[in-house]
Coordinates of C-alpha atoms in Angstrom, one line a residue:
Chain A
X25 CA 13.6 -39.0 -18.5
X26 CA 13.7 -35.8 -16.5
X27 CA 12.7 -37.6 -13.3
X28 CA 15.4 -40.2 -13.8
X29 CA 18.1 -37.5 -14.3
X30 CA 16.9 -35.5 -11.3
X31 CA 17.0 -38.6 -9.1
X32 CA 20.5 -39.3 -10.4
X33 CA 21.5 -35.7 -9.5
X34 CA 20.1 -36.2 -6.1
X35 CA 22.1 -39.4 -5.6
X36 CA 25.2 -37.5 -6.7
X37 CA 24.5 -34.7 -4.2
X38 CA 24.1 -37.3 -1.4
X39 CA 27.4 -38.9 -2.3
X40 CA 29.1 -35.5 -2.5
X41 CA 27.8 -34.4 0.8
X42 CA 29.0 -37.6 2.5
X43 CA 32.4 -37.2 1.0
X44 CA 32.7 -33.4 1.7
X45 CA 31.9 -34.1 5.4
X46 CA 34.8 -36.5 5.8
X47 CA 38.1 -35.7 7.3
X48 CA 40.3 -36.9 4.5
X49 CA 41.3 -34.1 2.2
X50 CA 41.2 -36.2 -1.0
X51 CA 37.7 -37.3 -0.2
X52 CA 36.6 -33.6 0.2
X53 CA 38.1 -32.8 -3.2
X54 CA 36.4 -35.8 -4.8
X55 CA 33.2 -34.7 -3.1
X56 CA 33.4 -31.2 -4.6
X57 CA 34.1 -32.8 -8.1
X58 CA 31.0 -35.0 -7.8
X59 CA 28.9 -32.0 -6.6
X60 CA 29.9 -30.2 -9.8
X61 CA 28.6 -33.1 -11.9
X62 CA 25.3 -33.0 -10.0
X63 CA 25.1 -29.3 -10.8
X64 CA 25.8 -29.9 -14.4
X65 CA 23.1 -32.6 -14.7
X66 CA 20.7 -30.2 -13.0
X67 CA 21.6 -27.5 -15.4
X68 CA 21.0 -29.8 -18.4
X69 CA 17.7 -31.1 -17.1
X70 CA 16.4 -27.5 -16.5
X71 CA 16.7 -26.9 -20.2
X72 CA 14.3 -29.8 -20.8
X73 CA 15.3 -33.1 -22.2
X74 CA 14.0 -34.2 -25.6
X75 CA 14.8 -37.6 -27.0
X76 CA 15.9 -37.7 -30.6
X77 CA 16.0 -34.0 -31.5
X78 CA 19.1 -32.1 -32.5
X79 CA 20.0 -28.7 -31.0
X80 CA 19.1 -26.7 -34.2
X81 CA 17.5 -27.8 -37.4
X82 CA 16.8 -24.5 -39.1
X83 CA 14.1 -22.0 -38.3
X84 CA 11.2 -24.2 -39.3
X85 CA 12.1 -27.2 -37.2
X86 CA 9.2 -28.7 -35.2
X87 CA 11.2 -29.8 -32.2
X88 CA 14.7 -28.9 -31.2
X89 CA 16.7 -29.3 -28.1
X90 CA 17.7 -26.1 -26.1
X91 CA 21.3 -25.6 -27.0
X92 CA 22.0 -23.0 -24.2
X93 CA 22.3 -25.4 -21.3
X94 CA 24.7 -27.4 -23.2
X95 CA 26.9 -24.4 -23.9
X96 CA 26.7 -23.5 -20.2
X97 CA 27.6 -27.0 -19.1
X98 CA 30.6 -27.0 -21.4
X99 CA 31.9 -23.9 -19.8
X100 CA 31.1 -25.1 -16.3
X101 CA 32.9 -28.4 -17.0
X102 CA 36.0 -26.6 -18.0
X103 CA 35.9 -24.4 -14.9
X104 CA 35.3 -27.4 -12.6
X105 CA 38.2 -29.1 -14.3
X106 CA 40.5 -26.2 -13.6
X107 CA 39.3 -25.7 -10.0
X108 CA 39.6 -29.4 -9.1
X109 CA 43.1 -29.4 -10.6
X110 CA 44.3 -26.4 -8.6
X111 CA 42.6 -27.7 -5.5
X112 CA 44.5 -31.0 -5.8
X113 CA 47.8 -29.1 -6.3
X114 CA 47.2 -27.0 -3.3
X115 CA 46.2 -30.1 -1.3
X116 CA 49.4 -31.9 -2.3
X117 CA 51.6 -28.9 -1.4
X118 CA 49.8 -28.6 1.9
X119 CA 50.4 -32.3 2.5
X120 CA 54.1 -31.8 1.9
X121 CA 54.3 -28.8 4.1
X122 CA 52.0 -29.7 7.0
X123 CA 52.6 -33.5 6.9
X124 CA 49.0 -34.6 7.1
X125 CA 46.0 -34.8 5.0
X126 CA 43.7 -35.1 7.9
X127 CA 41.7 -31.9 8.2
X128 CA 41.2 -32.0 11.9
X129 CA 44.9 -32.3 12.5
X130 CA 45.5 -29.1 10.5
X131 CA 43.9 -26.9 13.1
X132 CA 46.2 -24.5 15.0
X133 CA 50.0 -24.4 14.9
X134 CA 52.4 -23.6 17.6
X135 CA 53.1 -20.1 16.1
X136 CA 49.5 -18.9 16.9
Chain B
X30 CA 27.1 -0.2 -28.6
X31 CA 30.5 0.9 -27.7
X32 CA 33.6 -1.3 -27.8
X33 CA 35.4 0.6 -25.1
X34 CA 33.3 -1.2 -22.4
X35 CA 35.2 -4.4 -22.8
X36 CA 38.6 -2.8 -22.3
X37 CA 38.7 -2.8 -18.5
X38 CA 38.5 -6.5 -18.6
X39 CA 40.4 -7.4 -21.8
X40 CA 43.5 -5.3 -21.2
X41 CA 44.4 -7.0 -17.9
X42 CA 43.7 -10.4 -19.5
X43 CA 46.0 -9.7 -22.5
X44 CA 48.7 -8.1 -20.4
X45 CA 48.5 -10.9 -17.8
X46 CA 49.1 -13.5 -20.5
X47 CA 52.0 -11.5 -22.1
X48 CA 53.6 -11.1 -18.6
X49 CA 53.7 -14.8 -18.2
X50 CA 56.2 -15.0 -21.0
X51 CA 58.3 -12.1 -19.5
X52 CA 59.1 -14.1 -16.4
X53 CA 62.8 -13.1 -16.0
X54 CA 62.1 -9.4 -16.5
X55 CA 60.6 -8.4 -13.1
X56 CA 61.0 -4.7 -13.7
X57 CA 59.1 -4.8 -17.0
X58 CA 56.4 -6.9 -15.3
X59 CA 56.0 -4.3 -12.5
X60 CA 55.7 -1.3 -14.7
X61 CA 53.5 -3.0 -17.3
X62 CA 51.0 -4.1 -14.7
X63 CA 51.1 -0.6 -13.1
X64 CA 50.5 1.0 -16.5
X65 CA 47.5 -1.3 -17.1
X66 CA 45.9 0.0 -13.9
X67 CA 46.6 3.6 -14.9
X68 CA 45.1 3.1 -18.3
X69 CA 42.1 1.3 -16.8
X70 CA 41.6 4.3 -14.5
X71 CA 41.5 6.6 -17.5
X72 CA 39.2 4.4 -19.5
X73 CA 36.7 4.0 -16.6
X74 CA 36.7 7.8 -16.0
X75 CA 35.9 8.2 -19.7
X76 CA 33.1 5.6 -19.6
X77 CA 31.7 7.1 -16.4
X78 CA 31.4 10.5 -18.1
X79 CA 29.9 9.0 -21.3
X80 CA 27.3 7.3 -19.2
X81 CA 26.2 10.7 -17.8
X82 CA 25.5 12.1 -21.2
X83 CA 24.3 9.0 -23.1
X84 CA 22.8 6.8 -20.5
X85 CA 23.5 3.2 -19.6
X86 CA 26.0 1.7 -22.1
X87 CA 26.0 -1.8 -23.5
X88 CA 28.2 -3.9 -25.7
X89 CA 26.6 -7.0 -27.5
X90 CA 29.4 -9.4 -28.2
X91 CA 29.4 -10.5 -31.9
X92 CA 26.5 -8.3 -32.7
X93 CA 24.0 -10.8 -31.2
X94 CA 21.2 -8.6 -29.9
X95 CA 19.9 -9.2 -26.4
X96 CA 18.3 -11.4 -25.1
X97 CA 20.0 -13.9 -27.4
X98 CA 23.7 -12.9 -27.1
X99 CA 25.9 -12.3 -24.2
X100 CA 26.7 -8.7 -23.3
X101 CA 28.5 -6.2 -21.1
X102 CA 26.4 -3.5 -19.5
X103 CA 28.0 -0.4 -17.9
X104 CA 25.9 1.7 -15.6
X105 CA 27.2 4.3 -13.1
X106 CA 27.2 1.8 -10.2
X107 CA 29.4 -0.8 -12.0
X108 CA 31.8 1.7 -13.6
X109 CA 32.3 3.6 -10.3
X110 CA 33.4 0.3 -8.8
X111 CA 35.6 -0.5 -11.8
X112 CA 37.3 2.9 -11.4
X113 CA 37.9 2.4 -7.7
X114 CA 39.2 -1.1 -8.4
X115 CA 41.8 0.3 -10.8
X116 CA 43.0 3.0 -8.4
X117 CA 43.2 0.6 -5.4
X118 CA 45.0 -2.0 -7.4
X119 CA 47.5 0.6 -8.8
X120 CA 48.4 1.7 -5.2
X121 CA 48.6 -1.9 -3.9
X122 CA 50.9 -2.7 -6.8
X123 CA 53.2 0.2 -5.8
X124 CA 53.3 -1.3 -2.3
X125 CA 54.0 -4.8 -3.7
X126 CA 57.0 -3.5 -5.7
X127 CA 58.9 -3.1 -2.4
X128 CA 57.3 -5.6 -0.2
X129 CA 56.8 -8.8 -2.2
X130 CA 59.9 -10.9 -2.2
X131 CA 61.7 -11.9 -5.3
X132 CA 60.6 -15.6 -5.1
X133 CA 57.0 -14.7 -5.2
X134 CA 57.5 -12.1 -8.0
X135 CA 59.1 -14.9 -10.0
X136 CA 56.2 -17.2 -9.4
X137 CA 53.9 -15.1 -11.6
X138 CA 52.7 -12.6 -9.0
X139 CA 52.0 -9.8 -11.5
X140 CA 50.1 -12.0 -14.1
X141 CA 47.8 -13.2 -11.3
X142 CA 47.1 -9.7 -10.1
X143 CA 46.2 -8.8 -13.7
X144 CA 43.9 -11.8 -14.0
X145 CA 42.3 -11.0 -10.6
X146 CA 41.5 -7.5 -11.8
X147 CA 40.1 -8.9 -15.1
X148 CA 37.8 -11.1 -13.1
X149 CA 36.7 -8.4 -10.8
X150 CA 36.0 -5.9 -13.6
X151 CA 34.3 -8.6 -15.7
X152 CA 32.0 -9.3 -12.7
X153 CA 31.1 -5.7 -12.4
X154 CA 30.4 -5.2 -16.1
X155 CA 28.7 -8.4 -17.2
X156 CA 25.1 -8.2 -18.2
X157 CA 24.1 -11.9 -17.9
X158 CA 24.1 -14.3 -15.0
X159 CA 26.2 -17.1 -16.4
X160 CA 29.1 -14.7 -17.3
X161 CA 28.9 -13.4 -13.8
X162 CA 29.7 -17.0 -12.7
X163 CA 32.5 -17.2 -15.3
X164 CA 34.0 -13.9 -14.2
X165 CA 33.7 -14.9 -10.5
X166 CA 35.7 -18.1 -11.4
X167 CA 38.4 -16.1 -13.2
X168 CA 38.7 -13.9 -10.2
X169 CA 38.6 -16.8 -7.7
X170 CA 41.2 -18.9 -9.6
X171 CA 43.6 -16.0 -9.6
X172 CA 42.9 -15.5 -5.9
X173 CA 43.5 -19.2 -5.1
X174 CA 46.9 -18.8 -6.7
X175 CA 47.7 -15.5 -4.9
X176 CA 46.6 -16.8 -1.5
X177 CA 48.9 -19.8 -1.7
X178 CA 51.8 -18.2 -3.6
X179 CA 55.0 -18.6 -1.6
X180 CA 53.7 -21.8 0.1
X181 CA 54.2 -21.1 3.8
X182 CA 52.5 -23.4 6.2
X183 CA 49.9 -21.0 7.4
X184 CA 49.1 -19.9 3.8
X185 CA 48.6 -23.4 2.6
X186 CA 46.4 -24.4 5.5
X187 CA 44.2 -21.2 5.1
X188 CA 44.1 -21.5 1.3
X189 CA 42.7 -25.0 1.7
X190 CA 39.8 -23.6 3.7
X191 CA 39.4 -20.7 1.3
X192 CA 39.4 -22.9 -1.8
X193 CA 37.1 -25.5 -0.3
X194 CA 34.5 -22.9 0.7
X195 CA 34.6 -21.0 -2.6
X196 CA 34.4 -24.2 -4.7
X197 CA 31.4 -25.3 -2.7
X198 CA 29.6 -22.0 -3.1
X199 CA 30.5 -21.9 -6.8
X200 CA 28.6 -25.1 -7.4
X201 CA 25.7 -23.8 -5.4
X202 CA 25.8 -20.7 -7.6
X203 CA 25.6 -23.0 -10.6
X204 CA 22.6 -24.9 -9.1
X205 CA 20.9 -21.6 -8.5
X206 CA 21.5 -20.5 -12.1
X207 CA 20.1 -23.8 -13.3
X208 CA 16.9 -23.4 -11.3
X209 CA 16.5 -19.8 -12.4
X210 CA 17.0 -20.8 -16.1
X211 CA 14.4 -23.5 -15.6
X212 CA 11.9 -21.0 -14.2
X213 CA 12.5 -18.1 -16.6
X214 CA 14.2 -19.5 -19.7
X215 CA 16.7 -16.7 -20.0
X216 CA 20.0 -15.7 -18.3
X217 CA 20.1 -12.0 -19.4
X218 CA 19.7 -10.0 -16.2
X219 CA 17.5 -7.4 -17.8
X220 CA 15.3 -10.0 -19.6
X221 CA 15.0 -11.9 -16.3
X222 CA 14.0 -8.8 -14.5
X223 CA 11.3 -8.0 -17.1
X224 CA 10.0 -11.6 -16.9
X225 CA 9.9 -11.6 -13.1
X226 CA 8.0 -8.3 -13.2
X227 CA 5.5 -9.8 -15.7
X228 CA 4.8 -13.0 -13.9
X229 CA 5.3 -11.7 -10.4
X230 CA 7.8 -13.0 -7.9
X231 CA 6.4 -16.5 -7.2
X232 CA 7.3 -18.3 -4.0
X233 CA 9.6 -20.6 -6.0
X234 CA 11.5 -17.5 -7.3
X235 CA 11.8 -16.2 -3.7
X236 CA 13.3 -19.5 -2.7
X237 CA 15.8 -19.3 -5.6
X238 CA 16.6 -15.7 -4.5
X239 CA 17.4 -17.0 -1.0
X240 CA 19.7 -19.5 -2.6
X241 CA 21.5 -16.7 -4.4
X242 CA 21.6 -14.8 -1.1
X243 CA 23.4 -17.7 0.5
X244 CA 25.9 -18.0 -2.4
X245 CA 26.8 -14.3 -2.5
X246 CA 26.8 -14.1 1.2
X247 CA 29.5 -16.7 1.3
X248 CA 31.5 -14.7 -1.3
X249 CA 30.9 -11.3 0.4
X250 CA 31.3 -12.5 4.0
X251 CA 27.8 -11.5 5.0
X252 CA 27.1 -13.6 8.1
X253 CA 28.9 -16.6 6.5
X254 CA 32.2 -15.0 7.1
X255 CA 33.8 -17.8 9.2
X256 CA 36.5 -18.4 6.5
X257 CA 37.4 -14.7 6.0
X258 CA 39.6 -13.7 9.0
X259 CA 41.9 -16.7 8.6
X260 CA 42.4 -16.5 4.9
X261 CA 42.7 -12.7 4.7
X262 CA 45.4 -12.7 7.4
X263 CA 47.6 -15.4 5.8
X264 CA 49.0 -14.0 2.6
X265 CA 51.6 -11.1 2.4
X266 CA 50.4 -7.6 3.0
X267 CA 50.0 -6.4 -0.6
X268 CA 47.9 -9.5 -1.5
X269 CA 45.9 -9.2 1.7
X270 CA 45.2 -5.6 0.9
X271 CA 44.0 -6.5 -2.6
X272 CA 41.7 -9.2 -1.2
X273 CA 40.3 -7.0 1.6
X274 CA 39.7 -4.1 -0.8
X275 CA 38.3 -6.1 -3.8
X276 CA 37.1 -9.6 -3.3
X277 CA 34.3 -9.2 -0.8
X278 CA 33.2 -6.1 -2.7
X279 CA 32.4 -8.2 -5.7
X280 CA 30.0 -10.3 -3.6
X281 CA 28.4 -7.1 -2.3
X282 CA 28.0 -5.8 -5.9
X283 CA 26.3 -9.1 -6.9
X284 CA 24.0 -8.9 -3.9
X285 CA 23.0 -5.3 -4.9
X286 CA 22.5 -6.3 -8.5
X287 CA 20.3 -9.3 -7.7
X288 CA 18.2 -7.7 -5.1
X289 CA 17.6 -4.3 -6.8
X290 CA 17.3 -5.6 -10.4
X291 CA 15.7 -9.0 -10.1
X292 CA 14.2 -9.9 -6.7
X293 CA 12.9 -6.6 -5.5
X294 CA 9.2 -7.6 -5.4
X295 CA 9.1 -9.4 -2.0
X296 CA 11.2 -7.1 0.2
X297 CA 9.3 -8.4 3.3
X298 CA 11.0 -11.7 2.9
X299 CA 14.3 -11.2 1.1
X300 CA 15.2 -7.8 2.4
X301 CA 14.2 -8.7 5.9
X302 CA 16.5 -11.7 5.7
X303 CA 19.3 -9.5 4.4
X304 CA 18.7 -7.1 7.3
X305 CA 18.9 -9.9 9.9
X306 CA 22.0 -11.2 8.3
X307 CA 23.6 -7.7 8.2
X308 CA 22.7 -7.2 11.8
X309 CA 24.3 -10.5 12.9
X310 CA 27.3 -9.7 10.8
X311 CA 27.8 -6.4 12.5
X312 CA 27.5 -8.1 15.9
X313 CA 29.9 -11.0 15.0
X314 CA 32.4 -8.7 13.3
X315 CA 32.4 -6.4 16.3
X316 CA 33.0 -9.2 18.7
X317 CA 35.8 -10.6 16.6
X318 CA 37.5 -7.2 16.1
X319 CA 37.9 -6.7 19.9
X320 CA 38.6 -10.4 20.7
X321 CA 42.1 -10.7 19.1
X322 CA 45.5 -9.3 19.8
X323 CA 46.8 -10.0 16.3
X324 CA 46.8 -6.9 14.1
X325 CA 45.9 -8.9 11.0
X326 CA 43.0 -10.6 12.7
X327 CA 41.6 -7.3 13.9
X328 CA 41.8 -5.7 10.5
X329 CA 40.2 -8.8 8.9
X330 CA 37.3 -8.5 11.3
X331 CA 37.0 -4.9 10.3
X332 CA 36.3 -6.0 6.8
X333 CA 33.4 -8.1 8.2
X334 CA 32.0 -5.1 10.0
X335 CA 32.1 -3.0 6.8
X336 CA 30.3 -5.7 4.8
X337 CA 27.5 -5.7 7.4
X338 CA 27.3 -2.0 7.4
X339 CA 27.0 -1.7 3.6
X340 CA 24.3 -4.4 3.5
X341 CA 22.3 -2.5 6.0
X342 CA 21.8 0.0 3.3
X343 CA 20.5 -2.7 0.9
X344 CA 18.2 -4.2 3.5
X345 CA 16.5 -0.8 4.1
X346 CA 16.5 0.0 0.3
X347 CA 15.4 3.7 0.6
X348 CA 17.1 6.0 -1.9
X349 CA 19.2 7.7 0.9
X350 CA 20.3 4.3 2.3
X351 CA 21.4 2.9 -1.1
X352 CA 23.2 6.2 -1.8
X353 CA 25.0 5.9 1.5
X354 CA 25.9 2.3 0.8
X355 CA 27.5 3.2 -2.5
X356 CA 29.5 6.0 -0.9
X357 CA 30.5 3.7 1.9
X358 CA 31.4 0.9 -0.6
X359 CA 33.8 3.2 -2.5
X360 CA 35.2 4.6 0.8
X361 CA 35.7 1.1 2.2
X362 CA 37.7 -0.1 -0.8
X363 CA 40.1 2.7 -0.3
X364 CA 40.2 2.8 3.5
X365 CA 40.5 -1.0 3.9
X366 CA 43.4 -0.9 1.4
X367 CA 45.1 1.8 3.6
X368 CA 44.4 -0.2 6.8
X369 CA 45.9 -3.4 5.4
X370 CA 48.9 -1.6 4.1
X371 CA 49.5 0.2 7.4
X372 CA 49.0 -3.0 9.4
X373 CA 51.4 -4.8 7.1
X374 CA 54.0 -2.1 7.4
X375 CA 53.8 -2.2 11.2
X376 CA 54.4 -6.0 11.1
X377 CA 57.2 -5.6 8.6
X378 CA 58.9 -3.0 10.9
X379 CA 58.5 -4.7 14.2
X380 CA 58.6 -8.4 13.0
X381 CA 55.6 -9.3 15.1
X382 CA 51.9 -9.1 14.6
X383 CA 50.9 -9.1 18.3
X384 CA 50.0 -5.7 19.5
X385 CA 51.3 -6.5 23.0
X386 CA 54.8 -6.8 21.6
X387 CA 54.9 -3.3 20.0
X388 CA 55.2 0.0 21.8
X389 CA 55.9 3.6 21.0
X390 CA 56.1 3.3 17.3
X391 CA 55.0 6.9 16.8
X392 CA 58.4 8.1 18.1
X393 CA 60.2 6.1 15.5
X394 CA 57.8 6.5 12.6
X395 CA 55.6 9.6 13.2
X396 CA 54.1 9.7 9.7
X397 CA 53.0 6.0 10.0
X398 CA 51.3 6.8 13.3
X399 CA 49.4 9.8 12.0
X400 CA 48.3 7.9 8.9
X401 CA 47.0 5.1 11.1
X402 CA 45.1 7.7 13.1
X403 CA 43.6 9.1 9.9
X404 CA 42.6 5.6 8.8
X405 CA 41.0 5.1 12.1
X406 CA 39.0 8.3 12.0
X407 CA 38.0 7.6 8.4
X408 CA 36.7 4.1 9.1
X409 CA 34.8 5.4 12.1
X410 CA 33.1 8.1 10.0
X411 CA 34.5 11.3 11.5
X412 CA 33.3 14.3 9.3
X413 CA 35.9 15.6 6.9
X414 CA 37.0 12.0 5.9
X415 CA 35.4 9.7 3.4
X416 CA 33.5 7.4 5.7
X417 CA 31.3 10.2 7.1
X418 CA 28.9 10.8 4.2
X419 CA 28.2 7.0 3.8
X420 CA 27.4 6.6 7.5
X421 CA 25.3 9.7 7.5
X422 CA 23.2 8.6 4.5
X423 CA 22.8 5.0 5.7
X424 CA 21.7 6.4 9.1
X425 CA 19.2 8.7 7.4
X426 CA 17.8 5.9 5.3
X427 CA 17.3 3.6 8.3
X428 CA 15.5 6.3 10.2
X429 CA 13.3 7.0 7.2
X430 CA 12.4 3.3 7.0
X431 CA 12.0 3.1 10.8
X432 CA 14.4 0.2 11.2
X433 CA 15.8 1.4 14.5
X434 CA 17.4 -1.9 15.5
X435 CA 19.6 -1.9 12.3
X436 CA 20.3 1.8 13.0
X437 CA 21.5 1.0 16.5
X438 CA 23.6 -1.9 15.4
X439 CA 25.2 0.0 12.5
X440 CA 26.3 2.9 14.7
X441 CA 27.3 0.7 17.7
X442 CA 29.5 -1.2 15.3
X443 CA 31.3 2.2 14.5
X444 CA 32.2 2.4 18.2
X445 CA 33.6 -1.1 18.0
X446 CA 35.6 -0.1 14.9
X447 CA 37.1 2.8 16.8
X448 CA 37.7 0.7 19.9
X449 CA 39.4 -2.1 18.1
X450 CA 41.6 0.2 16.1
X451 CA 42.4 2.5 19.1
X452 CA 43.6 -0.6 20.9
X453 CA 46.1 -1.1 18.1
X454 CA 46.9 2.6 18.2
X455 CA 47.4 2.8 21.9
X456 CA 49.4 -0.4 22.3
X457 CA 51.6 0.0 19.2
X458 CA 52.1 3.7 18.9
X459 CA 51.8 5.1 22.4
X460 CA 54.1 4.5 25.3
X461 CA 57.8 4.2 25.6
X462 CA 59.5 3.0 22.4
X463 CA 61.2 -0.3 22.7
X464 CA 63.1 0.1 19.4
X465 CA 66.5 1.7 20.0
X466 CA 68.0 4.0 17.3
X467 CA 70.4 1.3 16.2
X468 CA 67.8 -1.4 15.8
X469 CA 65.4 0.9 14.0
X470 CA 64.4 -0.6 10.6
X471 CA 64.3 2.3 8.1
X472 CA 60.9 3.0 6.7
X473 CA 61.6 3.1 3.0
X474 CA 59.8 5.4 0.6
X475 CA 58.5 2.5 -1.3
X476 CA 56.4 1.4 1.7
X477 CA 55.3 4.8 2.8
X478 CA 54.3 6.4 -0.5
X479 CA 51.4 4.0 -1.3
X480 CA 50.0 4.6 2.2
X481 CA 50.3 8.4 1.7
X482 CA 48.5 8.0 -1.6
X483 CA 45.6 6.0 0.1
X484 CA 45.5 8.7 2.8
X485 CA 45.2 11.4 0.3
X486 CA 42.5 9.4 -1.5
X487 CA 40.5 9.0 1.7
X488 CA 40.8 12.7 2.6
X489 CA 40.1 13.7 -1.0
X490 CA 37.0 11.5 -1.2
X491 CA 35.7 13.0 2.0
X492 CA 36.3 16.6 1.1
X493 CA 35.4 16.1 -2.6
X494 CA 32.3 14.0 -2.1
X495 CA 30.5 16.6 -4.1
X496 CA 32.5 15.8 -7.2
X497 CA 31.4 12.2 -7.3
X498 CA 27.9 13.0 -6.1
X499 CA 26.7 13.3 -9.7
X500 CA 27.8 9.7 -10.5
X501 CA 26.5 8.3 -7.3
X502 CA 23.1 9.8 -7.7
X503 CA 22.9 8.4 -11.2
X504 CA 23.9 5.0 -9.8
X505 CA 21.2 5.2 -7.2
X506 CA 18.7 6.3 -9.9
X507 CA 19.5 3.2 -12.0
X508 CA 19.5 0.8 -9.1
X509 CA 16.1 1.9 -7.8
X510 CA 14.4 2.1 -11.2
X511 CA 15.2 -1.2 -12.9
X512 CA 13.3 -0.1 -16.0
X513 CA 16.1 2.2 -16.9
X514 CA 18.5 -0.8 -17.0
X515 CA 15.9 -3.0 -18.7
X516 CA 15.2 -0.3 -21.3
X517 CA 18.9 0.2 -22.0
X518 CA 19.5 -3.5 -22.6
X519 CA 16.3 -4.6 -24.3
X520 CA 15.8 -1.6 -26.5
X521 CA 17.3 -2.7 -29.9
X522 CA 17.9 0.0 -32.4

């Protein structure tokens, strides 16, 4: 199970890298969003995956899932949500102001 | 256990949220946020003195004892930085009262400053790694808003770069946290430190530490500073001064914490790497500082040089060098604030940021000129001013450790600091004045008083270094002996 998830995280990182390296601003933002998912998956896998056990079943439970990574991922998801939202807003305002969403066209203005 | 430790973070958060509802009342917003900083200064002074008598303080949230709960830990190093943050922000706010335009003030400028300070203070005080990430994000989200507030072309373009690079490094931070949790099974800094000391710093842990080094270097502008000059020169002066004084310093704080508390077992790998990166930062920053004719760019590159210089102290890691770094860190927060404010005032007065288009300003504005001169001397480390003691101690540390290359680079960079700032001084302040008496823009009290306060602070810190020596020595003691920190956190009674 862990192997499968790690491979999935790897695939997500590959996709994210491809998207972040592109010139289109929206693709870059999507890339960072996908990278955040890869990081979340990694975080979860690092706590160890156990099939069929609940986070906590009292103090005498034989097996239980580590609840900490889940709490961390929950926080991280909220943060990635907020960051992606503000990134999209700034990108939209920049598109309005600069008139392009092509990153290589954004270099240098006449006032510099 | 002392609840006062959470106040430097929680007061700005609460006031920041309240201020969002007071949008039409600009005057109230101004003085409430100023009052927050003054109160924070008082609280951090009190905490600082309590730490001297009672040792490292900690606050377990919800009564969950470490290593299970999350907690705040206040040692001299972090509280000194909280204190400096409060003072610097208070003065920058005074400057903002008269320089930030009404449109920006209306778009929640003051709430965002409060949230920024909350994030910065939280990062300094937190005792576990994941909350460091959370506080970093609070700080960064506020800074994303501050850098793009107003929405001019340059600002938006630079903020895109700034947001992109910081989002990327945040996810790397999360990946590094994931690996470290997988290795050690805990996120409490003290607990992790104890576990690393037990098991030894395995090669895998060293690799993870390098990943952390990359992440924090991106935030601090250590070698990976390519985003810094552009984004720090885009926003209005008061915001740029806050960024220059606070944001990179949080990255530096995190580097100090990680590499003195957790990953101090393999200095031949990690600390050598930090040394190389600091050296290259000094070289790159020096080249950048003399390459531009734009005041804001020159000042931004001076931030880069200072980062390199402070990290030289960490790379060497002798007691004298660490002590010097802490002095220089405090000095740099004040002096960079002053430099940004002075540069911004000059731009506001002349309407241009190119030093070639200014001349003879000292005839029109003598006080401004002399303060710029003092800032220049202070940053270069001329004796009675605040930069001197830091430079001296870092120099002493590098000599003790025998790293003469770093010593040479560190002191050569001072010459570049002097040269780059003297270029501004000679071009803008000397020579015939090109502003006639009629065209002269009056230098209002609101712009000059914050600069005077910073100047007084830099002179005071230089002459009164003795008065903070007690706290700095305690900070060095805690940084170099991780068991003090571990003992304070893990000892439950």
